[in-house]
Amino acid sequence: MFYQKSLARIPFFVFKELEEIPGLIHAFTSRQTDTVMIDAEGSGEVAPEKQLLLQTMGLKFNQLVFLHQVHSDRVVTLNSSPANDSGPTEVGPADGVITAHPTQFPVIRTADCLPILAILPEQRQVCALHAGWRGTRDRITVQGVGKFLKMSEASPDQLVAAIGPCIRKCCYEVGPEIWDQYKEAGHDVERFFMGGHLDLVRANVAQLQELGVSQILDSEVCTCCRNDLFYSHRRERQAGRMWALAGFR
Ligand SMILES: [Zn+2]
């Protein structure tokens, strides 16, 4: 169950199922988390509200790992513990990160693209992915979660994948060239496209299932339909960015 909660009067969203995993801290921010617009690229400054959110969650800014997101299928691995005292770790260009060190908190920034948090509760490890139409076409989920499972020597049934708010098939009309590219890449276009609309969630769920992952949580929220709660690049053009973050205490 995906629901809104608040800490110190700062609202954000969580999955109830993930809250039950011992030691795991996670959040999906919303518009209401930022009463002050954050820097769209998120590099550098954090709005006071997000700082307060981090504080309330018991996190330090230098535990965060930001990705220089470029709509690729590149997934990087961070083995070291946080070394930077003054600020967050920045990695990339990449659209996925695997943090072997549990106290690092990758942050995926989106405004319609799909954020995926993949969690291994027993291994206390997290993989976070940014999947837009390009990353999905290039199978970032298969690559990222596949690498994650291999690295941690975990079996797919130990993994929990959480699909955050993103633009859904109701609102995601795309041009025929995208259908062509998916077809060419060998995707099941009959299943992933409906009347010119792309179903990003279905395409990524298929990639998770291909790996044998069955514990898949879906927020079932469309950022474009629920523009009152979330940023939508499609609807707003100049949108802010939500954060999806997770890590272990
Ligand atoms: Zn919609």
mmCIF file of C-alpha atoms and ligand atoms in Angstrom:
data_model
loop_
_atom_site.group_PDB
_atom_site.id
_atom_site.type_symbol
_atom_site.label_atom_id
_atom_site.label_comp_id
_atom_site.label_asym_id
_atom_site.label_seq_id
_atom_site.Cartn_x
_atom_site.Cartn_y
_atom_site.Cartn_z
ATOM 1 C CA MET A 1 0.000 0.000 0.000
ATOM 2 C CA PHE A 2 1.350 3.393 -1.087
ATOM 3 C CA TYR A 3 0.293 6.212 1.171
ATOM 4 C CA GLN A 4 1.118 9.688 2.298
ATOM 5 C CA LYS A 5 2.544 10.216 5.730
ATOM 6 C CA SER A 6 4.195 13.119 7.406
ATOM 7 C CA LEU A 7 7.096 13.643 9.745
ATOM 8 C CA ALA A 8 7.473 16.970 11.487
ATOM 9 C CA ARG A 9 4.582 18.147 9.277
ATOM 10 C CA ILE A 10 6.520 17.381 6.094
ATOM 11 C CA PRO A 11 4.450 15.142 3.824
ATOM 12 C CA PHE A 12 5.910 12.403 1.645
ATOM 13 C CA PHE A 13 4.882 8.978 0.378
ATOM 14 C CA VAL A 14 5.920 5.494 1.435
ATOM 15 C CA PHE A 15 5.015 1.872 0.859
ATOM 16 C CA LYS A 16 3.631 0.233 3.959
ATOM 17 C CA GLU A 17 5.333 -3.035 2.937
ATOM 18 C CA LEU A 18 8.739 -1.343 2.803
ATOM 19 C CA GLU A 19 8.214 0.309 6.164
ATOM 20 C CA GLU A 20 7.964 -3.172 7.628
ATOM 21 C CA ILE A 21 11.486 -4.118 6.483
ATOM 22 C CA PRO A 22 13.783 -3.808 9.528
ATOM 23 C CA GLY A 23 16.258 -0.934 9.253
ATOM 24 C CA LEU A 24 15.055 0.275 5.870
ATOM 25 C CA ILE A 25 14.355 3.967 5.416
ATOM 26 C CA HIS A 26 12.708 5.136 2.226
ATOM 27 C CA ALA A 27 10.666 8.001 0.832
ATOM 28 C CA PHE A 28 9.026 9.251 -2.304
ATOM 29 C CA THR A 29 8.681 13.003 -2.124
ATOM 30 C CA SER A 30 5.771 14.955 -3.604
ATOM 31 C CA ARG A 31 5.094 18.571 -4.558
ATOM 32 C CA GLN A 32 3.982 19.158 -1.017
ATOM 33 C CA THR A 33 7.373 18.054 0.271
ATOM 34 C CA ASP A 34 8.821 21.116 -1.437
ATOM 35 C CA THR A 35 7.077 24.244 -0.462
ATOM 36 C CA VAL A 36 10.087 25.874 -2.024
ATOM 37 C CA MET A 37 10.978 24.626 -5.481
ATOM 38 C CA ILE A 38 14.170 22.642 -5.471
ATOM 39 C CA ASP A 39 16.919 23.051 -7.972
ATOM 40 C CA ALA A 40 15.626 21.068 -10.968
ATOM 41 C CA GLU A 41 18.881 19.182 -11.351
ATOM 42 C CA GLY A 42 19.079 18.703 -7.627
ATOM 43 C CA SER A 43 22.798 19.201 -7.592
ATOM 44 C CA GLY A 44 24.104 21.310 -4.816
ATOM 45 C CA GLU A 45 21.427 22.984 -2.816
ATOM 46 C CA VAL A 46 18.655 21.242 -0.973
ATOM 47 C CA ALA A 47 15.591 23.257 -0.127
ATOM 48 C CA PRO A 48 15.097 23.751 3.604
ATOM 49 C CA GLU A 49 12.070 21.450 3.546
ATOM 50 C CA LYS A 50 14.075 18.555 2.145
ATOM 51 C CA GLN A 51 16.839 19.212 4.649
ATOM 52 C CA LEU A 52 14.262 19.052 7.369
ATOM 53 C CA LEU A 53 12.862 15.849 5.870
ATOM 54 C CA LEU A 54 16.319 14.279 5.881
ATOM 55 C CA GLN A 55 16.875 15.417 9.445
ATOM 56 C CA THR A 56 13.554 14.023 10.545
ATOM 57 C CA MET A 57 14.350 10.733 8.870
ATOM 58 C CA GLY A 58 17.673 10.676 10.683
ATOM 59 C CA LEU A 59 19.728 11.105 7.515
ATOM 60 C CA LYS A 60 22.693 13.313 6.808
ATOM 61 C CA PHE A 61 23.092 15.061 3.498
ATOM 62 C CA ASN A 62 26.425 13.294 2.955
ATOM 63 C CA GLN A 63 24.691 9.902 3.044
ATOM 64 C CA LEU A 64 22.880 10.743 -0.185
ATOM 65 C CA VAL A 65 24.067 9.524 -3.555
ATOM 66 C CA PHE A 66 22.952 11.595 -6.534
ATOM 67 C CA LEU A 67 23.131 10.372 -10.087
ATOM 68 C CA HIS A 68 23.909 12.478 -13.066
ATOM 69 C CA GLN A 69 20.919 11.016 -14.924
ATOM 70 C CA VAL A 70 21.153 10.848 -18.701
ATOM 71 C CA HIS A 71 18.393 8.395 -19.795
ATOM 72 C CA SER A 72 20.932 5.629 -20.335
ATOM 73 C CA ASP A 73 21.073 1.974 -19.310
ATOM 74 C CA ARG A 74 24.240 2.537 -17.290
ATOM 75 C CA VAL A 75 24.238 1.251 -13.717
ATOM 76 C CA VAL A 76 27.143 1.964 -11.398
ATOM 77 C CA THR A 77 28.165 0.242 -8.193
ATOM 78 C CA LEU A 78 29.342 1.983 -5.049
ATOM 79 C CA ASN A 79 31.334 -0.212 -2.734
ATOM 80 C CA SER A 80 32.903 2.362 -0.510
ATOM 81 C CA SER A 81 31.400 3.980 2.521
ATOM 82 C CA PRO A 82 30.525 7.662 2.408
ATOM 83 C CA ALA A 83 33.811 9.510 2.241
ATOM 84 C CA ASN A 84 32.620 12.992 1.669
ATOM 85 C CA ASP A 85 31.932 14.848 4.875
ATOM 86 C CA SER A 86 30.710 18.045 3.352
ATOM 87 C CA GLY A 87 28.246 16.937 0.746
ATOM 88 C CA PRO A 88 26.571 14.054 -1.004
ATOM 89 C CA THR A 89 28.273 11.597 -3.326
ATOM 90 C CA GLU A 90 27.713 12.282 -7.002
ATOM 91 C CA VAL A 91 28.026 9.497 -9.536
ATOM 92 C CA GLY A 92 27.478 9.127 -13.222
ATOM 93 C CA PRO A 93 26.570 9.741 -15.858
ATOM 94 C CA ALA A 94 24.333 6.806 -14.962
ATOM 95 C CA ASP A 95 20.684 5.974 -14.437
ATOM 96 C CA GLY A 96 21.066 3.281 -11.873
ATOM 97 C CA VAL A 97 23.171 2.739 -8.799
ATOM 98 C CA ILE A 98 23.824 -0.211 -6.552
ATOM 99 C CA THR A 99 24.963 0.666 -3.068
ATOM 100 C CA ALA A 100 26.759 -2.178 -1.361
ATOM 101 C CA HIS A 101 27.247 -0.011 1.697
ATOM 102 C CA PRO A 102 23.915 0.027 3.512
ATOM 103 C CA THR A 103 24.117 3.527 4.940
ATOM 104 C CA GLN A 104 24.296 5.173 1.532
ATOM 105 C CA PHE A 105 21.019 6.484 0.185
ATOM 106 C CA PRO A 106 20.689 6.746 -3.579
ATOM 107 C CA VAL A 107 18.317 9.441 -4.778
ATOM 108 C CA ILE A 108 16.467 9.089 -8.088
ATOM 109 C CA ARG A 109 14.966 12.334 -9.384
ATOM 110 C CA THR A 110 11.940 12.210 -11.637
ATOM 111 C CA ALA A 111 8.986 14.138 -13.001
ATOM 112 C CA ASP A 112 7.133 11.450 -15.065
ATOM 113 C CA CYS A 113 9.920 8.906 -15.530
ATOM 114 C CA LEU A 114 9.680 5.790 -13.440
ATOM 115 C CA PRO A 115 11.723 5.501 -10.230
ATOM 116 C CA ILE A 116 12.365 1.925 -9.109
ATOM 117 C CA LEU A 117 13.739 1.020 -5.698
ATOM 118 C CA ALA A 118 14.974 -2.573 -5.517
ATOM 119 C CA ILE A 119 15.651 -3.807 -2.005
ATOM 120 C CA LEU A 120 17.357 -6.898 -0.622
ATOM 121 C CA PRO A 121 16.231 -6.887 3.029
ATOM 122 C CA GLU A 122 18.518 -9.699 4.202
ATOM 123 C CA GLN A 123 21.609 -8.346 2.477
ATOM 124 C CA ARG A 124 20.666 -4.769 3.445
ATOM 125 C CA GLN A 125 21.410 -3.519 -0.028
ATOM 126 C CA VAL A 126 19.636 -1.184 -2.396
ATOM 127 C CA CYS A 127 19.567 -0.649 -6.134
ATOM 128 C CA ALA A 128 17.813 2.462 -7.437
ATOM 129 C CA LEU A 129 16.886 3.018 -11.058
ATOM 130 C CA HIS A 130 15.622 5.808 -13.275
ATOM 131 C CA ALA A 131 13.574 4.352 -16.129
ATOM 132 C CA GLY A 132 12.125 6.667 -18.742
ATOM 133 C CA TRP A 133 11.181 5.504 -22.202
ATOM 134 C CA ARG A 134 14.815 5.339 -23.328
ATOM 135 C CA GLY A 135 16.097 3.492 -20.269
ATOM 136 C CA THR A 136 13.165 1.095 -20.480
ATOM 137 C CA ARG A 137 13.804 0.521 -24.186
ATOM 138 C CA ASP A 138 17.443 -0.253 -23.314
ATOM 139 C CA ARG A 139 16.327 -2.597 -20.501
ATOM 140 C CA ILE A 140 17.878 -0.731 -17.604
ATOM 141 C CA THR A 141 15.789 -2.783 -15.167
ATOM 142 C CA VAL A 142 17.079 -6.110 -16.475
ATOM 143 C CA GLN A 143 20.613 -4.769 -16.458
ATOM 144 C CA GLY A 144 20.468 -3.054 -13.083
ATOM 145 C CA VAL A 145 18.504 -5.594 -11.086
ATOM 146 C CA GLY A 146 20.300 -8.453 -12.866
ATOM 147 C CA LYS A 147 23.673 -7.029 -11.842
ATOM 148 C CA PHE A 148 22.364 -6.348 -8.333
ATOM 149 C CA LEU A 149 21.239 -9.960 -7.821
ATOM 150 C CA LYS A 150 24.469 -11.344 -9.205
ATOM 151 C CA MET A 151 26.663 -9.075 -7.109
ATOM 152 C CA SER A 152 24.873 -9.774 -3.877
ATOM 153 C CA GLU A 153 24.457 -13.480 -4.668
ATOM 154 C CA ALA A 154 20.787 -13.160 -3.856
ATOM 155 C CA SER A 155 17.919 -15.043 -5.390
ATOM 156 C CA PRO A 156 15.130 -13.109 -7.122
ATOM 157 C CA ASP A 157 12.568 -14.184 -4.539
ATOM 158 C CA GLN A 158 14.513 -12.304 -1.851
ATOM 159 C CA LEU A 159 14.157 -9.037 -3.718
ATOM 160 C CA VAL A 160 11.388 -6.475 -3.277
ATOM 161 C CA ALA A 161 10.913 -3.965 -6.091
ATOM 162 C CA ALA A 162 8.937 -0.761 -5.580
ATOM 163 C CA ILE A 163 7.553 1.230 -8.484
ATOM 164 C CA GLY A 164 7.003 4.871 -7.624
ATOM 165 C CA PRO A 165 4.740 7.493 -9.163
ATOM 166 C CA CYS A 166 5.290 7.986 -12.895
ATOM 167 C CA ILE A 167 3.366 8.863 -16.002
ATOM 168 C CA ARG A 168 1.021 5.964 -16.792
ATOM 169 C CA LYS A 169 -0.532 4.652 -19.957
ATOM 170 C CA CYS A 170 -3.579 6.890 -19.415
ATOM 171 C CA CYS A 171 -1.487 9.983 -20.163
ATOM 172 C CA TYR A 172 1.609 8.785 -21.979
ATOM 173 C CA GLU A 173 0.896 9.207 -25.663
ATOM 174 C CA VAL A 174 4.068 8.761 -27.694
ATOM 175 C CA GLY A 175 5.022 9.050 -31.344
ATOM 176 C CA PRO A 176 5.160 6.048 -33.703
ATOM 177 C CA GLU A 177 8.958 6.277 -33.798
ATOM 178 C CA ILE A 178 9.042 5.116 -30.186
ATOM 179 C CA TRP A 179 6.921 2.082 -31.061
ATOM 180 C CA ASP A 180 9.400 1.400 -33.888
ATOM 181 C CA GLN A 181 12.354 1.603 -31.537
ATOM 182 C CA TYR A 182 10.747 -0.757 -29.043
ATOM 183 C CA LYS A 183 9.857 -3.165 -31.826
ATOM 184 C CA GLU A 184 13.403 -3.055 -33.113
ATOM 185 C CA ALA A 185 14.778 -3.688 -29.619
ATOM 186 C CA GLY A 186 12.668 -6.850 -29.439
ATOM 187 C CA HIS A 187 10.079 -5.659 -26.911
ATOM 188 C CA ASP A 188 6.572 -7.064 -26.762
ATOM 189 C CA VAL A 189 5.025 -3.972 -28.329
ATOM 190 C CA GLU A 190 1.549 -5.534 -28.415
ATOM 191 C CA ARG A 191 1.614 -5.634 -24.627
ATOM 192 C CA PHE A 192 3.424 -2.373 -23.898
ATOM 193 C CA PHE A 193 1.595 -0.047 -26.277
ATOM 194 C CA MET A 194 -2.116 0.661 -26.411
ATOM 195 C CA GLY A 195 -3.513 3.062 -28.973
ATOM 196 C CA GLY A 196 -0.291 5.056 -29.172
ATOM 197 C CA HIS A 197 0.147 5.093 -25.404
ATOM 198 C CA LEU A 198 3.208 3.530 -23.807
ATOM 199 C CA ASP A 199 2.826 1.569 -20.581
ATOM 200 C CA LEU A 200 6.184 2.127 -18.884
ATOM 201 C CA VAL A 201 5.119 0.256 -15.785
ATOM 202 C CA ARG A 202 4.075 -2.869 -17.637
ATOM 203 C CA ALA A 203 7.341 -2.853 -19.600
ATOM 204 C CA ASN A 204 9.415 -2.616 -16.430
ATOM 205 C CA VAL A 205 7.333 -5.163 -14.538
ATOM 206 C CA ALA A 206 7.972 -7.526 -17.476
ATOM 207 C CA GLN A 207 11.711 -6.927 -17.059
ATOM 208 C CA LEU A 208 11.515 -7.699 -13.339
ATOM 209 C CA GLN A 209 9.515 -10.848 -14.038
ATOM 210 C CA GLU A 210 12.032 -11.894 -16.658
ATOM 211 C CA LEU A 211 14.594 -11.967 -13.843
ATOM 212 C CA GLY A 212 12.264 -14.002 -11.638
ATOM 213 C CA VAL A 213 11.307 -11.140 -9.322
ATOM 214 C CA SER A 214 7.757 -11.544 -8.056
ATOM 215 C CA GLN A 215 7.565 -9.198 -5.071
ATOM 216 C CA ILE A 216 6.637 -6.063 -6.969
ATOM 217 C CA LEU A 217 4.935 -3.124 -5.257
ATOM 218 C CA ASP A 218 3.258 -0.543 -7.450
ATOM 219 C CA SER A 219 2.260 2.931 -6.257
ATOM 220 C CA GLU A 220 -0.410 2.936 -8.991
ATOM 221 C CA VAL A 221 -0.081 6.711 -9.178
ATOM 222 C CA CYS A 222 0.058 8.650 -12.447
ATOM 223 C CA THR A 223 2.097 11.840 -12.074
ATOM 224 C CA CYS A 224 0.230 13.493 -14.944
ATOM 225 C CA CYS A 225 -3.259 12.642 -13.586
ATOM 226 C CA ARG A 226 -2.203 13.622 -10.070
ATOM 227 C CA ASN A 227 -0.376 16.784 -10.960
ATOM 228 C CA ASP A 228 -1.816 18.251 -7.772
ATOM 229 C CA LEU A 229 0.484 15.927 -5.833
ATOM 230 C CA PHE A 230 3.380 15.243 -8.175
ATOM 231 C CA TYR A 231 5.503 17.009 -10.750
ATOM 232 C CA SER A 232 4.777 16.089 -14.340
ATOM 233 C CA HIS A 233 7.145 17.092 -17.095
ATOM 234 C CA ARG A 234 4.476 16.291 -19.687
ATOM 235 C CA ARG A 235 1.901 18.522 -18.049
ATOM 236 C CA GLU A 236 4.115 21.346 -16.813
ATOM 237 C CA ARG A 237 7.149 21.415 -19.092
ATOM 238 C CA GLN A 238 9.213 23.209 -16.428
ATOM 239 C CA ALA A 239 8.590 20.870 -13.555
ATOM 240 C CA GLY A 240 10.432 20.300 -10.320
ATOM 241 C CA ARG A 241 11.672 16.845 -9.451
ATOM 242 C CA MET A 242 10.503 14.292 -6.940
ATOM 243 C CA TRP A 243 13.007 12.245 -5.008
ATOM 244 C CA ALA A 244 12.845 8.506 -4.486
ATOM 245 C CA LEU A 245 15.390 7.358 -1.944
ATOM 246 C CA ALA A 246 16.153 4.300 0.126
ATOM 247 C CA GLY A 247 18.855 2.839 2.298
ATOM 248 C CA PHE A 248 19.417 1.103 5.588
ATOM 249 C CA ARG A 249 19.872 2.675 8.962
HETATM 250 ZN ZN ZN B 1 -2.628 9.591 -16.113
#
